[in-house]
Coordinates of C-alpha atoms in Angstrom, one line a residue:
Chain A
M19 CA -5.6 -21.1 9.4
S20 CA -2.5 -21.3 11.5
N21 CA -2.2 -20.4 15.1
R22 CA 1.3 -19.1 14.9
E23 CA 1.7 -15.5 13.9
V24 CA 5.1 -14.3 12.3
Y25 CA 5.1 -10.8 11.5
M26 CA 7.8 -10.0 8.9
D27 CA 6.5 -6.7 7.7
H28 CA 8.3 -4.2 9.8
G29 CA 9.2 -2.0 6.7
A30 CA 5.5 -1.2 6.6
T31 CA 5.1 -0.5 10.3
T32 CA 6.2 -1.7 13.7
P33 CA 4.4 -2.4 16.9
V34 CA 4.8 0.3 19.6
R35 CA 7.3 -0.8 22.1
E36 CA 6.3 -0.9 25.8
E37 CA 8.6 1.6 27.1
A38 CA 7.3 4.3 24.5
V39 CA 3.6 3.4 25.4
E40 CA 4.7 4.0 29.1
A41 CA 6.3 7.3 28.3
M42 CA 3.3 8.4 26.4
L43 CA 0.6 7.5 28.9
P44 CA 0.9 10.5 31.4
F45 CA 0.4 12.9 28.4
F46 CA -3.1 11.3 27.7
K47 CA -4.0 11.7 31.4
E48 CA -2.6 14.1 34.0
L49 CA -0.3 15.9 31.8
Y50 CA -2.8 17.1 29.2
G51 CA -1.9 20.8 28.9
N52 CA -1.2 22.7 25.8
P53 CA 2.5 23.3 25.7
S54 CA 1.9 26.8 24.3
S55 CA -0.2 27.9 27.5
V56 CA 1.4 30.2 30.3
H57 CA 0.0 28.1 33.3
S58 CA 2.0 25.4 35.1
Q59 CA -0.1 22.6 33.4
G60 CA 1.1 23.9 30.0
R61 CA 4.7 24.6 31.1
K62 CA 5.1 21.1 32.5
V63 CA 4.1 19.7 29.3
R64 CA 6.4 22.1 27.4
K65 CA 9.1 20.9 29.3
A66 CA 8.5 17.3 28.5
F67 CA 8.0 18.2 24.8
E68 CA 11.3 20.1 24.6
N69 CA 13.1 17.3 26.2
A70 CA 11.6 15.0 23.5
R71 CA 13.0 17.3 21.1
E72 CA 16.4 17.1 22.7
K73 CA 16.3 13.3 22.6
T74 CA 15.3 13.3 19.0
A75 CA 18.1 15.6 18.1
A76 CA 20.7 13.7 19.9
A77 CA 19.8 10.4 18.1
I78 CA 20.7 11.8 14.7
G79 CA 23.6 14.3 15.8
A80 CA 21.5 17.4 15.4
N81 CA 20.7 20.4 17.6
P82 CA 17.4 20.7 19.1
E83 CA 16.4 23.7 17.4
E84 CA 17.0 21.9 14.1
I85 CA 14.1 19.4 14.8
F86 CA 10.5 19.9 13.6
F87 CA 7.8 17.5 14.5
T88 CA 5.5 16.6 11.8
S89 CA 2.9 13.9 11.4
G90 CA 5.2 11.4 9.7
G91 CA 7.6 10.8 6.9
T92 CA 5.2 12.0 4.2
E93 CA 4.7 15.3 5.7
S94 CA 8.3 15.8 6.4
N95 CA 9.2 15.1 2.8
N96 CA 6.6 17.5 1.5
I97 CA 7.5 20.3 3.9
A98 CA 11.2 20.0 2.7
L99 CA 10.6 19.7 -1.0
R100 CA 7.5 21.7 -1.4
G101 CA 8.9 24.4 1.2
A102 CA 12.2 24.7 -0.9
A103 CA 10.3 25.2 -4.1
K104 CA 8.1 27.8 -2.5
R105 CA 11.0 29.7 -1.3
L106 CA 12.6 29.5 -4.7
N107 CA 9.5 31.1 -5.9
K108 CA 10.3 30.4 -9.8
P109 CA 10.7 27.4 -11.8
G110 CA 13.9 25.5 -10.8
H111 CA 15.6 22.1 -11.1
I112 CA 15.3 19.0 -8.7
I113 CA 17.5 16.1 -8.7
T114 CA 16.1 12.9 -7.2
S115 CA 16.5 9.2 -7.7
S116 CA 14.0 6.8 -9.7
I117 CA 13.4 4.6 -6.7
E118 CA 12.2 7.1 -4.3
H119 CA 9.2 6.3 -2.0
H120 CA 6.0 7.9 -3.4
A121 CA 6.2 10.3 -0.6
V122 CA 9.0 11.8 -2.5
F123 CA 8.6 10.5 -6.0
D124 CA 5.0 12.0 -6.2
V125 CA 5.9 15.3 -4.7
C126 CA 8.4 15.7 -7.4
R127 CA 5.6 14.7 -10.3
D128 CA 3.5 17.4 -8.8
L129 CA 6.3 19.9 -8.7
E130 CA 6.9 19.1 -12.4
K131 CA 3.3 20.2 -13.0
E132 CA 4.2 23.6 -11.2
G133 CA 6.8 24.2 -13.7
H134 CA 9.9 22.7 -12.2
R135 CA 12.2 20.4 -14.0
V136 CA 13.1 17.1 -12.3
T137 CA 15.9 14.5 -13.0
Y138 CA 15.0 11.0 -11.9
L139 CA 18.4 9.5 -11.7
P140 CA 18.6 5.8 -12.8
V141 CA 20.1 3.2 -10.3
D142 CA 21.9 -0.1 -11.0
N143 CA 20.4 -3.3 -11.0
M144 CA 20.9 -3.8 -7.4
G145 CA 19.5 -0.3 -6.6
L146 CA 22.6 1.5 -6.0
L147 CA 22.9 5.2 -7.2
D148 CA 26.3 6.3 -8.5
P149 CA 27.1 9.6 -6.9
S150 CA 28.9 10.7 -10.0
R151 CA 25.5 10.8 -11.7
V152 CA 24.3 13.3 -9.0
E153 CA 27.3 15.6 -9.8
D154 CA 26.8 15.3 -13.5
A155 CA 23.0 16.0 -13.2
I156 CA 23.6 19.5 -11.5
T157 CA 22.8 22.7 -13.3
A158 CA 22.6 26.3 -12.6
E159 CA 19.0 25.9 -11.8
T160 CA 19.3 22.9 -9.3
F161 CA 18.1 23.9 -6.1
I162 CA 17.5 20.7 -4.2
I163 CA 18.5 17.1 -4.4
S164 CA 16.5 14.5 -2.6
I165 CA 17.8 11.0 -2.4
M166 CA 16.6 8.3 0.0
A167 CA 19.0 6.9 2.8
A168 CA 17.8 3.3 2.0
N169 CA 15.1 2.0 0.0
N170 CA 11.9 0.7 1.6
E171 CA 11.3 -2.1 -1.0
I172 CA 14.6 -3.7 -1.9
G173 CA 16.7 -2.3 1.2
T174 CA 19.6 -0.9 -0.8
V175 CA 21.4 1.8 1.4
Q176 CA 22.7 4.7 -0.7
P177 CA 26.2 6.5 -0.5
I178 CA 24.5 9.4 1.4
E179 CA 27.6 11.0 2.8
E180 CA 29.2 10.9 -0.7
I181 CA 26.3 12.8 -2.3
G182 CA 26.2 15.1 0.7
K183 CA 29.6 16.1 -0.1
I184 CA 28.9 16.8 -3.7
A185 CA 25.6 18.9 -2.9
A186 CA 27.5 20.7 -0.2
G187 CA 30.4 21.5 -2.7
H188 CA 27.8 22.9 -5.1
K189 CA 25.8 24.7 -2.2
I190 CA 22.6 23.0 -3.3
L191 CA 20.1 21.9 -0.7
F192 CA 20.2 18.3 0.1
H193 CA 17.3 16.2 1.3
T194 CA 17.4 12.5 2.4
D195 CA 14.2 10.6 3.3
A196 CA 15.7 8.3 5.9
V197 CA 12.5 6.7 7.1
Q198 CA 13.7 3.3 6.7
V199 CA 17.2 4.0 8.1
V200 CA 16.6 6.1 11.4
G201 CA 16.6 3.4 14.3
Q202 CA 18.3 0.8 12.1
L203 CA 21.6 2.2 11.3
P204 CA 23.8 4.9 12.7
V205 CA 22.6 8.4 11.5
D206 CA 24.7 11.5 11.9
V207 CA 23.2 14.6 10.0
K208 CA 26.6 16.4 10.1
K209 CA 28.5 13.5 8.6
M210 CA 25.8 13.0 5.9
Q211 CA 26.0 16.7 5.2
V212 CA 22.3 16.9 4.8
D213 CA 20.1 20.1 5.0
F214 CA 17.0 17.9 5.5
L215 CA 16.2 14.5 6.7
S216 CA 12.9 13.0 7.3
L217 CA 12.1 10.4 9.9
S218 CA 8.8 8.6 11.2
G219 CA 8.1 7.3 14.4
H220 CA 6.1 4.0 13.6
K221 CA 9.1 2.5 11.7
F222 CA 11.1 2.1 14.8
N223 CA 8.7 0.8 17.2
G224 CA 7.3 4.3 18.1
P225 CA 3.6 5.4 17.4
K226 CA 2.0 6.1 14.0
G227 CA 1.1 9.6 12.9
V228 CA 4.2 11.4 14.3
G229 CA 7.7 12.0 12.4
A230 CA 10.1 14.8 12.3
L231 CA 12.0 16.8 9.9
Y232 CA 15.6 17.8 10.4
K233 CA 16.2 21.2 8.9
R234 CA 19.8 22.5 9.3
K235 CA 20.2 25.7 11.1
G236 CA 20.3 28.7 8.7
V237 CA 18.5 26.8 5.8
K238 CA 15.5 28.9 4.8
I239 CA 12.2 27.4 3.4
D240 CA 8.7 28.7 3.1
P241 CA 5.9 27.0 5.4
L242 CA 3.1 25.1 3.8
Y243 CA 0.7 25.9 6.5
H244 CA -0.2 29.0 8.4
G245 CA -1.8 28.8 11.9
G246 CA -0.6 29.4 15.5
G247 CA 3.0 29.7 14.8
Q248 CA 4.2 26.4 16.4
E249 CA 7.5 24.7 15.5
K250 CA 8.8 28.1 14.6
K251 CA 6.0 28.6 11.9
L252 CA 7.3 25.6 9.9
R253 CA 4.7 23.4 11.0
P254 CA 1.8 25.1 13.0
G255 CA -0.9 23.3 14.9
T256 CA -1.1 22.2 18.5
E257 CA 1.8 19.8 19.2
N258 CA 0.9 16.1 19.2
V259 CA 2.8 15.7 22.6
P260 CA 2.1 12.0 23.5
G261 CA 3.2 11.1 19.9
V262 CA 6.3 13.0 20.1
V263 CA 7.1 11.7 23.5
G264 CA 6.6 8.2 22.4
L265 CA 8.5 8.8 19.3
S266 CA 11.4 10.3 21.1
R267 CA 11.6 7.3 23.6
A268 CA 11.5 4.7 20.9
L269 CA 14.1 6.5 19.0
E270 CA 16.4 7.0 21.8
L271 CA 16.2 3.3 22.7
S272 CA 16.5 1.9 19.1
V273 CA 19.5 4.0 18.5
E274 CA 21.0 2.8 21.7
E275 CA 20.5 -0.7 20.7
I276 CA 22.0 -0.6 17.2
P277 CA 25.5 -1.9 18.0
G278 CA 23.9 -5.0 19.5
K279 CA 20.8 -5.5 17.2
K280 CA 22.4 -4.7 13.8
A281 CA 24.6 -7.8 13.5
A282 CA 21.8 -10.0 14.9
L283 CA 19.2 -8.8 12.6
E284 CA 21.6 -9.2 9.6
A285 CA 22.4 -12.8 10.6
L286 CA 18.6 -13.5 10.8
R287 CA 18.2 -11.8 7.4
D288 CA 20.9 -13.7 5.7
R289 CA 19.8 -17.0 7.2
L290 CA 16.4 -16.2 5.6
I291 CA 17.9 -15.2 2.2
D292 CA 20.2 -18.4 2.2
G293 CA 17.1 -20.5 3.0
L294 CA 14.8 -18.8 0.2
L295 CA 17.7 -19.0 -2.3
K296 CA 17.7 -22.8 -2.0
I297 CA 14.3 -23.0 -3.4
D298 CA 14.4 -23.3 -7.5
D299 CA 14.1 -20.1 -9.5
V300 CA 14.3 -17.6 -6.8
V301 CA 16.3 -14.4 -7.1
L302 CA 17.5 -11.7 -4.5
N303 CA 16.2 -8.2 -5.2
G304 CA 18.7 -5.5 -4.0
H305 CA 22.2 -5.3 -2.9
P306 CA 23.9 -8.2 -1.2
E307 CA 25.9 -6.1 1.3
K308 CA 24.8 -2.4 1.1
R309 CA 21.3 -3.5 2.4
L310 CA 19.2 -2.5 5.4
P311 CA 19.7 -5.1 8.3
G312 CA 16.1 -6.5 8.2
N313 CA 15.3 -6.5 4.5
V314 CA 14.9 -9.5 2.4
N315 CA 13.3 -9.1 -1.0
V316 CA 13.1 -12.0 -3.5
S317 CA 11.4 -12.9 -6.7
F318 CA 9.7 -16.2 -7.3
S319 CA 9.5 -17.1 -10.9
F320 CA 6.2 -18.3 -12.5
I321 CA 3.9 -17.3 -9.8
E322 CA 2.5 -13.9 -8.6
G323 CA 3.2 -12.0 -5.3
E324 CA -0.2 -11.5 -4.2
S325 CA -1.2 -15.0 -4.3
I326 CA 2.1 -15.8 -2.3
L327 CA 1.0 -13.2 0.4
L328 CA -2.4 -14.9 0.6
S329 CA -0.7 -18.4 1.0
L330 CA 1.7 -17.2 3.7
D331 CA -1.2 -15.5 5.4
M332 CA -2.9 -18.9 5.9
H333 CA 0.3 -19.8 7.7
G334 CA 0.2 -16.9 9.9
I335 CA 3.1 -15.1 7.9
A336 CA 2.8 -11.4 7.2
A337 CA 5.1 -10.1 4.5
S338 CA 4.3 -7.7 1.6
S339 CA 4.8 -7.6 -2.3
G340 CA 5.8 -5.3 -5.0
S341 CA 3.1 -6.9 -7.3
A342 CA 0.6 -4.8 -9.0
C343 CA -2.1 -7.1 -7.8
S344 CA -1.3 -6.5 -4.2
S345 CA -1.4 -2.5 -4.5
G346 CA -4.5 -2.3 -6.7
S347 CA -2.7 -0.7 -9.7
L348 CA -2.0 -2.5 -12.8
D349 CA 1.8 -1.9 -12.9
P350 CA 4.4 -3.3 -10.7
S351 CA 6.4 -1.2 -8.3
H352 CA 8.5 1.6 -10.1
V353 CA 11.4 0.6 -8.0
L354 CA 11.5 -3.2 -9.2
S355 CA 11.1 -1.7 -12.8
A356 CA 14.0 0.7 -12.0
I357 CA 16.3 -2.1 -11.1
G358 CA 15.5 -3.8 -14.4
L359 CA 13.1 -6.5 -13.4
D360 CA 11.0 -7.6 -16.2
H361 CA 7.1 -7.6 -15.2
Q362 CA 6.9 -11.2 -14.4
T363 CA 9.8 -11.2 -12.0
A364 CA 8.6 -7.8 -10.4
H365 CA 5.0 -9.5 -10.0
G366 CA 6.7 -12.4 -8.2
S367 CA 8.5 -10.3 -5.5
I368 CA 7.8 -10.7 -1.8
R369 CA 9.4 -8.6 0.7
F370 CA 10.2 -9.8 4.3
T371 CA 11.2 -7.1 6.7
L372 CA 12.5 -8.4 10.0
G373 CA 12.6 -6.5 13.2
R374 CA 12.4 -6.3 16.9
G375 CA 10.8 -9.5 18.1
N376 CA 11.7 -11.8 15.3
N377 CA 13.9 -14.7 16.2
E378 CA 15.8 -17.6 14.4
S379 CA 12.5 -19.7 15.0
D380 CA 10.6 -17.3 13.0
V381 CA 12.9 -17.4 10.0
D382 CA 13.1 -21.2 10.3
Y383 CA 9.1 -21.2 10.4
V384 CA 8.9 -19.3 7.3
L385 CA 11.7 -21.5 5.6
E386 CA 9.5 -24.6 6.6
K387 CA 6.3 -23.2 5.3
I388 CA 7.3 -21.5 1.9
P389 CA 8.5 -24.3 -0.3
S390 CA 5.1 -26.0 -0.2
V391 CA 3.3 -22.5 -0.7
V392 CA 5.8 -22.0 -3.8
E393 CA 5.1 -25.6 -5.0
N394 CA 1.3 -25.3 -4.9
L395 CA 1.3 -22.2 -6.7
R396 CA 3.8 -23.3 -9.4
R397 CA 1.4 -26.4 -9.8
I398 CA -1.5 -24.0 -10.8
S399 CA 0.8 -21.9 -12.9
P400 CA 0.9 -22.5 -16.8
M401 CA 4.6 -21.1 -16.7
G402 CA 7.8 -22.8 -16.2
K403 CA 6.6 -26.4 -17.4
T404 CA 9.9 -26.8 -19.5
K405 CA 11.7 -27.7 -16.3
Chain B
M25 CA -10.4 -8.5 1.8
Y26 CA -11.7 -11.8 0.2
N27 CA -14.9 -13.7 1.1
E28 CA -14.5 -17.2 2.3
K29 CA -15.7 -18.9 -0.9
V30 CA -13.0 -17.1 -2.7
V31 CA -10.4 -18.1 0.0
D32 CA -11.5 -21.5 -0.4
H33 CA -11.3 -21.7 -4.1
F34 CA -7.8 -20.1 -4.0
N35 CA -6.7 -22.7 -1.2
N36 CA -8.4 -25.6 -2.7
P37 CA -8.5 -25.0 -6.3
R38 CA -10.6 -27.4 -8.6
N39 CA -9.5 -29.0 -11.6
V40 CA -6.0 -27.9 -11.6
G41 CA -3.7 -29.1 -14.4
E42 CA -3.8 -30.0 -18.1
L43 CA -5.7 -32.6 -20.2
A44 CA -3.5 -34.5 -22.4
D45 CA -6.4 -35.3 -24.9
A46 CA -8.1 -32.1 -24.8
D47 CA -10.6 -31.3 -27.4
A48 CA -10.1 -27.5 -27.0
I49 CA -7.5 -25.2 -25.3
G50 CA -8.4 -21.6 -24.5
E51 CA -5.8 -19.0 -23.5
T52 CA -6.1 -15.5 -22.2
G53 CA -3.8 -12.9 -20.6
S54 CA -3.5 -9.5 -19.5
F55 CA -0.4 -7.8 -20.8
K56 CA -0.7 -5.0 -18.4
C57 CA -1.0 -6.9 -14.9
G58 CA 0.5 -10.2 -16.3
D59 CA -2.0 -12.7 -15.3
T60 CA -2.5 -15.6 -17.8
M61 CA -4.7 -18.5 -17.8
T62 CA -5.1 -21.7 -20.0
L63 CA -8.3 -23.7 -20.0
Y64 CA -8.5 -27.3 -21.4
L65 CA -11.9 -28.8 -22.3
K66 CA -13.0 -32.3 -23.1
V67 CA -16.3 -32.1 -25.1
R68 CA -18.7 -35.0 -25.9
N69 CA -21.9 -34.6 -27.8
G70 CA -21.7 -30.7 -27.3
I71 CA -21.4 -31.1 -23.6
I72 CA -18.3 -30.2 -21.6
E73 CA -17.3 -33.3 -20.0
D74 CA -14.1 -32.4 -18.4
V75 CA -12.1 -29.3 -17.7
R76 CA -8.8 -28.2 -16.4
F77 CA -7.0 -25.0 -15.8
Q78 CA -3.7 -23.4 -15.2
T79 CA -3.4 -19.8 -13.9
Y80 CA -0.6 -17.2 -13.2
G81 CA -2.1 -14.6 -11.1
C82 CA -3.4 -13.3 -7.9
G83 CA -5.7 -15.0 -5.6
A84 CA -8.9 -13.4 -7.3
A85 CA -7.5 -14.8 -10.7
I86 CA -6.8 -18.3 -9.2
A87 CA -10.2 -18.5 -7.4
S88 CA -12.1 -17.2 -10.5
S89 CA -10.5 -19.8 -12.6
S90 CA -11.3 -22.5 -10.3
M91 CA -14.9 -21.3 -9.9
L92 CA -15.3 -21.2 -13.6
T93 CA -14.3 -24.9 -14.1
E94 CA -17.0 -25.9 -11.6
M95 CA -19.6 -23.7 -13.5
V96 CA -18.9 -25.2 -16.9
K97 CA -18.7 -28.9 -16.2
G98 CA -21.7 -30.5 -17.5
K99 CA -22.9 -27.5 -19.5
T100 CA -23.6 -27.4 -23.3
L101 CA -21.2 -25.2 -25.4
D102 CA -24.1 -22.7 -25.8
Q103 CA -24.9 -22.6 -22.2
A104 CA -21.1 -22.1 -21.4
L105 CA -20.6 -19.3 -23.9
A106 CA -23.3 -17.4 -22.2
I107 CA -21.3 -17.4 -18.9
T108 CA -19.8 -13.9 -18.2
N109 CA -17.0 -12.5 -16.3
Q110 CA -19.4 -11.0 -14.0
D111 CA -21.3 -14.5 -13.5
V112 CA -17.9 -15.9 -12.3
A113 CA -17.5 -13.0 -9.7
D114 CA -21.2 -13.3 -8.7
E115 CA -20.8 -17.0 -8.3
L116 CA -17.9 -16.3 -5.8
G117 CA -20.0 -14.2 -3.7
G118 CA -18.3 -11.0 -5.2
L119 CA -14.8 -9.7 -5.2
P120 CA -13.3 -6.4 -4.0
P121 CA -13.8 -3.8 -6.7
L122 CA -10.1 -3.3 -7.3
K123 CA -9.6 -7.1 -8.0
L124 CA -12.7 -7.3 -10.4
H125 CA -10.3 -7.1 -13.3
C126 CA -8.2 -9.8 -12.1
S127 CA -11.4 -12.1 -12.4
N128 CA -11.9 -11.2 -16.0
L129 CA -9.7 -13.7 -17.4
A130 CA -11.8 -16.8 -16.7
A131 CA -14.8 -16.3 -18.9
D132 CA -12.4 -14.9 -21.6
A133 CA -10.4 -18.1 -21.5
L134 CA -13.6 -20.2 -21.8
H135 CA -14.9 -18.3 -24.8
N136 CA -11.5 -18.6 -26.5
A137 CA -11.5 -22.5 -25.7
I138 CA -15.1 -22.9 -27.2
E139 CA -14.0 -20.8 -30.2
N140 CA -10.8 -23.1 -30.7
Y141 CA -13.1 -26.2 -30.3
R142 CA -15.5 -25.1 -32.9
A143 CA -12.5 -24.2 -35.2
R144 CA -11.2 -27.7 -34.8
Q145 CA -14.7 -29.2 -35.5
G146 CA -14.9 -26.9 -38.6
I147 CA -11.5 -27.9 -39.9
G148 CA -12.4 -31.5 -39.2
K149 CA -15.7 -31.4 -41.2
T150 CA -14.3 -29.7 -44.3
G151 CA -11.0 -31.4 -44.2

């Protein structure tokens, strides 16, 4: 085992930054009141909570009354999609992509069972969705379009503003799962012309178990839960005050830092990509330019992802894979299949997601260790012996 | 998620490679998850004298392959035929439930190799 630890799985989750922890602490201790209470302890907490809402709104170009706090990206996606379907109250048509995160993809699958029709739009071999396909798929029954802002596995960034324009032109609700983008790239809900946007705290060095849904003012959906009426009845339940405060602090800082960190992260990403592509029989998955700043996804021929992850782990390197064997299912990721990878290429995929705290030395450490990892596994593999 | 023995066999796989003068070759693969294994046997007087493997697959698949090669060396063909996929997993000290199917290729490849050996011998005798 290695003494060095290099965490390159920021797409899975990120460590909570110190400023967010500091901001949260008082709300575990002296500021413990329920924000719905009338007494001054409750009112103090309410004030801080609403301040967090203002910060969150400002970070994405929204108004505070358009922010609804949730338990994370999955819940935000469910509230938007299922809430719109519930409001419609009859079978309708949904347009989404074939590379959505399961938190949208599986919701759509479930809505199909309830009688809705869903179009899963194909993407090109770099994961890019052609907005004209959205336009072509619209029918009189289409009530919502849900397209992710950037893909969690291959990092491809979608033309959300163009799709937003199309949706607005047809007066169809538009939702984007922006969990991978918020805090990484500038987000402006007005420019994107989205009606809903999902974000999650733990993807930008905030705490886990807290997220938000942006819902444009005037857009009406039915709530999935009923209770004490919190979050304007859309997401009742006593507020996760420390979580929301931590999320808003982390979000505020990560958005502030975008101008400086984006180029730096892209430089690290490209250094890693360039180094990996020097190894024989390695291909880059996703788009070379329209790509999240920290995302690297490559496939190694002749070897399988989970075994690569295990070997990397021995060197203290944390990454992830689209291989079936790493997820416990038999099929490789639907995203890698959707961009046309054959089974073997999909099984040999590894995702490195760089983030805050990674530096050039981390990238060089990975590039130093990986050739022998690949060589050893290829020595064991029966494939590729024709070389 | 894997125990120390599995990790050891994964990190230091035994008997990796091909046998140029193999008496039998057994292949197996899962179309679904894509794992494949090739097993080479050297047999003398009905006893497995030498063995090599090549495997494409996850950690469990590689560790199971390596474990199997240690289990069969020195065994008679009949003894080897009695080895099951479960025996390999047990010998490794167990595998996570989700990874059990990944270990199922090792004994299958062995059985195919023995079948291959007997077919070759059969052809030799009648030809």
